[in-house]
XYZ file of C-alpha atoms in Angstrom:
539
model
C 0.000 0.000 0.000
C 1.048 3.575 -0.612
C 1.329 5.670 2.543
C 0.224 9.246 3.113
C 1.800 10.973 6.099
C -0.526 13.296 8.062
C 0.814 15.670 10.734
C -0.892 18.410 12.721
C -0.134 20.817 15.548
C -2.089 23.696 17.037
C 0.313 26.566 17.692
C 3.209 28.415 16.110
C 5.366 27.521 19.098
C 4.953 23.835 18.235
C 6.087 24.616 14.694
C 9.436 25.732 16.119
C 9.564 22.947 18.711
C 9.927 19.178 18.595
C 6.394 18.283 17.448
C 7.270 18.124 13.747
C 10.408 16.029 14.311
C 8.673 13.628 16.709
C 5.668 13.030 14.451
C 7.916 12.564 11.424
C 10.118 10.027 13.222
C 7.248 7.894 14.541
C 5.351 7.864 11.248
C 8.497 7.028 9.242
C 9.322 4.184 11.637
C 5.887 2.580 11.223
C 5.919 2.989 7.438
C 9.343 1.351 7.254
C 8.277 -1.519 9.536
C 5.211 -2.233 7.381
C 7.001 -1.723 4.071
C 4.752 1.124 2.996
C 6.374 3.698 0.681
C 5.440 7.276 1.622
C 4.094 9.024 -1.480
C 2.590 12.176 0.029
C 2.700 14.357 3.151
C -0.150 16.532 4.414
C 0.472 19.041 7.221
C -2.085 21.133 9.122
C 0.148 23.705 10.802
C -1.301 25.833 13.578
C -4.734 24.223 13.183
C -6.913 23.119 16.090
C -8.377 19.608 16.307
C -10.540 20.618 19.285
C -12.461 23.115 17.135
C -12.524 20.674 14.202
C -10.810 23.173 11.898
C -8.547 20.508 10.369
C -11.427 18.095 9.743
C -13.786 20.625 8.167
C -11.496 23.214 6.550
C -7.848 22.097 6.643
C -5.706 19.559 4.847
C -7.526 16.623 6.448
C -10.822 17.915 5.051
C -9.304 18.002 1.560
C -8.003 14.453 1.997
C -11.473 13.240 2.960
C -13.016 14.959 -0.070
C -10.382 13.373 -2.303
C -10.901 9.820 -1.026
C -14.701 10.103 -1.096
C -14.444 11.288 -4.702
C -11.668 8.989 -5.990
C -11.663 6.094 -3.541
C -8.949 5.163 -1.061
C -8.098 1.590 -1.994
C -4.399 0.668 -1.753
C -3.711 3.745 0.403
C -2.949 4.047 4.100
C -3.126 7.276 6.099
C -0.542 7.282 8.916
C -0.795 9.617 11.916
C 1.178 9.747 15.145
C -1.888 9.244 17.358
C -5.653 9.638 17.241
C -5.783 13.186 18.645
C -3.777 14.394 15.632
C -6.905 13.615 13.611
C -9.517 15.024 15.981
C -10.378 16.133 19.513
C -14.070 16.380 18.719
C -16.745 14.288 20.430
C -16.689 10.490 20.119
C -19.666 10.227 17.746
C -18.055 12.635 15.257
C -14.762 10.720 15.394
C -16.460 7.351 14.784
C -18.402 8.828 11.853
C -15.105 10.100 10.414
C -13.479 6.655 10.610
C -16.525 4.990 9.025
C -16.611 7.527 6.168
C -12.888 7.179 5.437
C -12.686 3.379 5.633
C -15.759 2.940 3.416
C -13.702 4.463 0.584
C -11.244 1.586 0.938
C -8.701 3.656 2.890
C -6.706 2.195 5.779
C -5.776 4.363 8.781
C -2.734 3.617 10.947
C -1.902 5.059 14.398
C 1.878 5.074 14.878
C 1.953 5.269 18.693
C -0.189 2.156 19.258
C 0.569 0.495 15.895
C -3.190 0.116 15.413
C -4.307 -0.494 11.818
C -7.924 0.375 11.085
C -9.972 -0.521 8.007
C -13.611 -1.290 7.229
C -13.228 -4.960 8.154
C -11.543 -4.339 11.518
C -14.129 -1.720 12.490
C -16.883 -4.194 11.710
C -15.362 -7.280 13.347
C -12.927 -6.178 16.091
C -14.908 -5.003 19.108
C -11.744 -4.362 21.114
C -10.439 -1.993 18.429
C -13.705 -0.039 18.351
C -13.694 0.243 22.153
C -10.117 1.542 22.064
C -11.074 4.215 19.512
C -13.996 5.268 21.721
C -11.744 5.515 24.796
C -9.026 7.465 22.977
C -11.461 9.882 21.333
C -13.152 10.533 24.684
C -9.767 11.157 26.324
C -8.683 13.538 23.534
C -11.935 15.495 23.745
C -11.763 15.830 27.541
C -8.117 16.889 27.355
C -8.991 19.604 24.828
C -11.789 20.847 27.088
C -9.475 20.953 30.109
C -6.897 22.962 28.160
C -9.527 25.452 27.026
C -10.898 25.804 30.569
C -7.411 26.164 31.972
C -6.576 28.961 29.539
C -9.764 30.954 30.152
C -9.763 30.176 33.871
C -6.182 31.318 34.369
C -6.871 34.547 32.531
C -10.031 35.209 34.548
C -8.233 34.465 37.834
C -5.435 36.908 37.054
C -8.039 39.549 36.179
C -9.896 39.040 39.437
C -6.630 39.340 41.361
C -5.883 42.629 39.632
C -2.817 41.286 37.826
C -1.885 42.331 34.324
C -2.723 39.651 31.785
C -0.795 40.885 28.768
C 0.741 37.740 27.330
C 2.093 39.218 24.101
C 5.118 41.292 23.243
C 2.876 43.580 21.189
C 0.247 46.117 22.204
C -1.902 48.776 20.500
C 0.196 50.924 18.189
C -0.361 54.106 20.218
C 1.060 52.450 23.365
C 4.376 50.931 24.377
C 5.160 48.283 26.975
C 7.347 49.250 29.937
C 8.465 47.726 33.256
C 9.028 44.228 31.850
C 5.646 44.259 30.082
C 3.678 45.035 33.230
C 2.621 48.580 32.271
C 1.769 50.676 29.244
C 2.855 54.169 28.282
C 0.990 56.358 25.800
C 2.917 57.389 22.703
C 1.453 60.877 22.518
C 2.442 61.498 18.891
C 0.436 58.487 17.746
C -2.355 59.085 20.246
C -2.805 62.565 18.752
C -3.215 60.972 15.305
C -5.953 58.681 16.645
C -7.694 61.635 18.306
C -7.580 63.569 15.013
C -9.107 60.583 13.189
C -11.985 60.409 15.663
C -12.567 64.163 15.472
C -12.566 64.233 11.667
C -14.845 61.217 11.450
C -17.291 62.708 13.973
C -17.300 65.934 11.942
C -18.460 63.966 8.898
C -15.254 63.215 6.991
C -15.276 59.824 5.231
C -12.647 57.212 6.034
C -11.239 57.496 2.505
C -10.689 61.220 2.868
C -9.230 60.812 6.343
C -6.656 58.423 4.859
C -5.945 60.899 2.062
C -5.496 63.767 4.521
C -3.079 61.756 6.674
C -1.016 60.832 3.612
C -1.001 64.440 2.371
C 0.253 65.558 5.793
C 3.096 62.987 5.519
C 1.990 61.232 8.719
C 3.439 57.697 8.632
C 0.987 54.838 9.253
C 1.462 52.767 12.387
C 2.148 49.661 10.292
C 2.862 49.022 6.612
C 4.692 52.261 5.844
C 5.066 51.440 2.133
C 1.305 51.316 1.595
C 0.572 54.559 3.413
C -2.732 55.120 5.183
C -5.636 53.060 3.827
C -9.393 53.441 4.552
C -9.384 49.967 6.128
C -6.779 51.098 8.664
C -8.858 54.160 9.524
C -12.048 52.182 10.139
C -10.106 49.590 12.160
C -8.928 52.341 14.508
C -12.413 53.836 14.799
C -13.840 50.425 15.765
C -10.991 49.440 18.107
C -12.336 49.598 21.665
C -8.766 49.609 22.991
C -8.795 53.386 22.415
C -11.224 53.681 25.362
C -9.116 51.249 27.411
C -10.987 47.990 26.807
C -9.343 44.601 26.303
C -11.135 41.384 25.320
C -9.108 38.200 25.739
C -9.504 35.874 22.743
C -8.390 32.508 21.476
C -5.727 33.450 18.945
C -6.620 30.653 16.558
C -10.415 30.549 16.649
C -11.095 34.161 17.607
C -13.499 32.997 20.325
C -13.857 35.433 23.217
C -12.580 34.232 26.596
C -14.197 35.704 29.677
C -15.645 39.184 30.012
C -13.952 42.291 28.573
C -11.781 44.336 30.915
C -13.011 47.945 30.526
C -9.914 49.540 32.112
C -7.035 47.394 30.870
C -5.256 49.925 28.626
C -4.806 53.643 29.353
C -7.612 55.333 27.349
C -6.784 57.952 24.748
C -10.399 58.667 23.679
C -13.164 59.684 26.085
C -16.411 57.752 26.229
C -18.187 60.826 24.879
C -15.874 60.997 21.853
C -16.387 57.263 21.234
C -20.180 57.570 21.392
C -20.148 60.574 19.079
C -18.170 58.666 16.447
C -20.493 55.657 16.747
C -23.777 57.562 16.810
C -26.252 55.540 14.662
C -27.241 58.748 12.857
C -23.580 59.345 12.001
C -23.289 55.871 10.472
C -26.435 56.389 8.427
C -25.193 59.514 6.677
C -21.695 58.052 6.190
C -22.930 54.920 4.368
C -21.847 55.149 0.757
C -20.227 58.561 1.166
C -17.157 57.178 -0.606
C -15.032 60.021 -1.893
C -17.329 62.897 -0.821
C -15.823 64.945 1.971
C -17.957 68.048 2.276
C -21.584 66.760 2.402
C -22.386 68.976 -0.574
C -25.698 67.198 -1.055
C -27.552 67.462 2.249
C -30.494 65.658 0.598
C -28.475 62.501 -0.068
C -30.375 59.381 1.087
C -33.586 61.458 1.218
C -34.359 62.294 -2.445
C -36.023 59.593 -4.607
C -37.392 59.349 -8.125
C -41.193 59.418 -7.902
C -41.493 57.275 -11.031
C -39.283 54.251 -10.206
C -38.503 54.692 -6.501
C -34.710 54.763 -6.907
C -32.521 57.394 -5.294
C -31.711 60.653 -7.015
C -28.003 61.266 -7.484
C -26.227 64.613 -7.642
C -24.710 65.781 -10.936
C -22.517 68.836 -11.389
C -22.528 70.902 -14.555
C -19.910 73.573 -15.305
C -20.948 76.557 -17.405
C -18.993 76.825 -20.656
C -18.774 80.598 -20.470
C -17.659 80.649 -16.859
C -15.630 77.645 -15.765
C -15.837 78.601 -12.096
C -19.657 78.514 -12.113
C -20.945 75.053 -11.223
C -24.628 74.138 -11.049
C -25.777 71.060 -9.166
C -28.714 68.914 -10.235
C -30.578 65.854 -8.996
C -31.173 63.046 -11.494
C -32.645 59.546 -11.180
C -29.761 57.136 -10.586
C -31.762 54.385 -12.312
C -31.896 56.453 -15.497
C -28.242 57.455 -15.133
C -27.285 53.757 -15.087
C -29.722 53.000 -17.953
C -31.557 50.458 -15.817
C -35.088 50.995 -17.096
C -36.391 54.337 -15.810
C -37.032 57.070 -18.409
C -37.127 59.943 -15.885
C -34.232 61.728 -17.566
C -34.888 65.310 -16.492
C -32.376 66.955 -14.147
C -33.730 69.133 -11.332
C -31.911 72.098 -9.794
C -30.692 71.013 -6.360
C -30.143 74.575 -5.155
C -33.813 75.502 -5.780
C -35.135 72.475 -3.896
C -32.606 72.805 -1.083
C -33.171 76.535 -0.543
C -36.963 76.228 -0.500
C -36.853 73.237 1.834
C -34.477 74.891 4.288
C -36.577 78.070 4.256
C -39.590 76.110 5.415
C -38.260 73.343 7.602
C -34.810 74.136 9.003
C -35.989 76.030 12.076
C -38.235 73.065 12.842
C -35.499 70.489 12.186
C -32.825 72.203 14.282
C -33.851 71.949 17.910
C -31.968 73.357 20.897
C -29.679 70.325 21.193
C -27.551 71.666 18.337
C -26.208 74.405 20.628
C -24.864 73.017 23.889
C -22.912 75.753 25.589
C -24.863 75.571 28.842
C -22.791 74.528 31.848
C -24.998 71.535 32.711
C -25.061 70.026 29.232
C -21.393 68.909 28.919
C -21.564 67.053 32.245
C -24.799 65.311 31.259
C -23.365 64.448 27.839
C -20.360 62.841 29.537
C -22.634 60.985 31.983
C -24.753 59.665 29.129
C -21.653 58.552 27.192
C -20.339 56.680 30.243
C -23.681 54.941 30.748
C -23.844 53.922 27.100
C -20.281 52.591 27.345
C -21.349 50.578 30.392
C -24.311 49.257 28.389
C -21.965 48.144 25.589
C -19.836 46.264 28.131
C -22.913 44.582 29.620
C -24.086 43.525 26.163
C -20.711 41.917 25.456
C -20.739 40.076 28.778
C -24.266 38.818 28.136
C -23.266 37.583 24.671
C -20.315 35.703 26.199
C -22.571 34.079 28.797
C -25.072 33.012 26.130
C -22.248 31.324 24.210
C -21.116 29.593 27.391
C -24.678 28.407 28.097
C -24.884 26.893 24.622
C -21.635 24.995 25.171
C -22.176 23.962 28.796
C -25.594 24.634 30.343
C -25.432 25.074 34.124
C -27.447 26.694 36.896
C -24.484 28.834 37.931
C -24.076 30.324 34.457
C -27.839 30.846 34.183
C -27.803 32.728 37.496
C -25.035 35.001 36.155
C -27.130 35.669 33.071
C -30.207 36.572 35.145
C -28.157 38.941 37.314
C -26.652 40.681 34.286
C -30.049 41.061 32.617
C -31.398 42.696 35.784
C -28.363 44.994 35.805
C -28.997 45.815 32.137
C -32.641 46.741 32.833
C -31.591 49.064 35.663
C -28.953 50.685 33.463
C -31.450 51.259 30.637
C -33.714 53.016 33.131
C -30.815 55.258 34.224
C -30.019 56.085 30.599
C -33.635 57.098 30.017
C -33.484 59.388 33.054
C -30.223 60.967 31.884
C -31.629 61.569 28.395
C -34.674 63.268 29.917
C -32.439 65.405 32.145
C -30.399 66.393 29.102
C -33.513 67.577 27.279
C -34.517 69.638 30.315
C -31.013 71.082 30.715
C -30.960 72.287 27.137
C -34.173 74.151 27.791
C -35.669 76.501 25.245
C -34.640 79.846 23.835
C -36.728 82.713 22.520
C -38.026 82.473 18.945
C -35.774 85.369 17.896
C -32.646 83.711 19.349
C -33.477 80.383 17.754
C -33.984 81.977 14.343
C -30.709 83.904 14.702
C -28.830 80.665 15.450
C -30.434 78.880 12.502
C -29.463 81.759 10.202
C -25.840 81.540 11.367
C -25.506 77.816 10.787
C -27.177 78.107 7.393
C -24.779 80.875 6.384
C -21.857 78.620 7.319
C -23.026 75.948 4.836
C -21.252 77.656 1.965
C -17.834 77.694 3.618
C -15.154 75.227 2.481
C -13.413 74.965 5.837
C -14.066 72.866 8.950
C -16.875 75.195 10.043
C -18.649 74.642 6.739
C -18.242 70.882 7.015
C -19.620 70.945 10.552
C -22.603 73.087 9.503
C -23.518 70.825 6.580
C -23.229 67.719 8.731
C -25.419 69.279 11.433
C -28.096 70.196 8.909
C -27.887 66.765 7.263
C -28.437 65.011 10.607
C -31.326 67.328 11.465
C -33.085 66.741 8.135
C -32.648 62.968 8.451
C -34.296 63.131 11.869
C -37.596 64.569 10.645
C -37.858 63.759 6.905
C -38.833 60.290 5.751
C -38.202 60.865 2.032
C -38.533 63.379 -0.790
C -40.165 62.140 -4.009
C -39.274 64.149 -7.113
C -41.563 63.870 -10.140
C -40.913 64.421 -13.815
C -42.828 67.706 -13.563
C -40.141 68.976 -11.167
C -42.295 69.008 -8.049
C -40.643 67.682 -4.885
C -43.028 66.093 -2.379
C -41.543 66.105 1.129
C -42.833 63.382 3.465
C -42.323 64.380 7.112
C -41.900 61.417 9.503
C -44.749 62.435 11.800
C -47.140 62.475 8.844
C -48.676 65.669 10.201
C -47.202 68.011 7.650
C -46.996 68.050 3.857
C -44.595 70.173 1.853
C -44.559 70.425 -1.929
C -41.793 72.393 -3.645
C -42.605 73.538 -7.185
C -40.067 74.287 -9.931
C -38.583 77.701 -9.295
C -38.968 77.469 -5.526
C -42.684 78.077 -4.840
C -43.783 76.103 -1.778
C -47.100 74.662 -0.608
C -46.796 73.920 3.084
C -49.688 72.243 4.917
C -49.864 71.754 8.691
C -52.518 69.061 9.295
C -52.473 69.266 13.097
C -52.519 73.053 13.562
C -54.756 74.270 10.775
C -54.599 77.977 10.097
C -50.859 78.144 10.785
C -49.914 77.738 7.133
C -48.128 81.052 6.930
C -47.005 82.933 3.817
C -43.443 82.540 2.609
C -42.162 85.704 4.289
C -43.214 84.423 7.709
C -42.061 80.823 7.253
C -39.141 80.996 9.714
C -41.279 82.246 12.598
C -44.053 79.860 11.592
C -41.696 76.905 11.761
C -40.545 77.935 15.205
C -44.162 78.141 16.409
C -44.842 74.672 15.047
C -41.686 73.312 16.688
C -42.360 74.569 20.210
C -46.123 73.968 20.300
C -46.415 70.609 18.533
């Protein structure tokens, strides 16, 4: 028979150790003793048998597919011992042996010199019992190792000892005192803080990467490639910036234990983290791609009335005056020639100006301006509570995974306690949000209108203030507008989320504005700003 040598080990350390040499020696000795020429070698390096990765995804999985497809007659698969094949449960291991031997393949275990084929499995009870015993032992040993790893880490955490087992750490930190402490690398920490600030102000990850490269700021890793959007988003989503560490299995990625919320020194406040991960922020950033300045504040709101697809922004430059650019909205379905014949382009500036005249003072509530002394403290309190809620959610997810693997009353009790803690925290968050609304209070109609006029004037600027103004207006419009349907006749029908108001913008800017809840308040165009404020504060 022709022999195929199969070797496996779980970690990189074993790759550099004696595992390879020992497995090779034992397999070669058995092949020589039986007179089997070795024609092939399959190695699963750094692959776990306890998770089944080798059997379902690795080299062993490919061998099984090959023998099932081509047959295994006149071939013998030699392994050092059974746990090199699998540490899964006994039933899975027996099914594997039955599947492989039915193809005609023979399997040999070098340590016990056991030779297994379809006939021996069927007729030798002692051999089957030995396979059952060995597979059970291998599975239990894998479980003990996993428990020992997670248990040791959890114990060190509970004792307040540092658990950093690697020579590496987040790129904005460095290890000191024999890897017991961390020190912030302020130059890199400042880069991370800039990234969070730019992203919160509405800059896309692509443009953040471009700005960093233009400023000649070297990336933390991979200097030849420069900053990439993937590196930017990885930093924004890395909870280590707020000090959190989640222990994981390096091979499987499975989480071990609960996250430690104060493991690393934080370089981003909870408030800054929450601002960057505001669901409204994510909504307006989806698909922003290369756009940096939020030029189209109606993006994601304007739709073609005929086919229902989104309207995209087109820019047209006047031939006589190259510096004069006009922006239009056009059906993206027509633009891609995907079936819609709504080809007309509609002036974006007309629709935008008329809409902002009639709805901006309603859309922008007092939370846009937060200079009051109480508001910053409440914002920070709310950010801390939301951070605590994130931590609780992670801990609950870990416990649910543990319950699926090993149901127990103790784990169930932990889950019940955490769910009660989560309910109490949600109640506190609700109270803080209500207090924040009260702290912001209300201003006079004249002051509110003055503030709205200022932020609208800033829209045209090309600096950071302009970017901030456009983002603020974009968020405010998204909060109260469901969609804007634009017809071939040029009329834009604005659907307000409450359903209590209807706005129709005609070509050229004429507006029909209906208030269904407060009839009689449909004011003429000249009074629209004050009318919107009245609607806002009395609705």
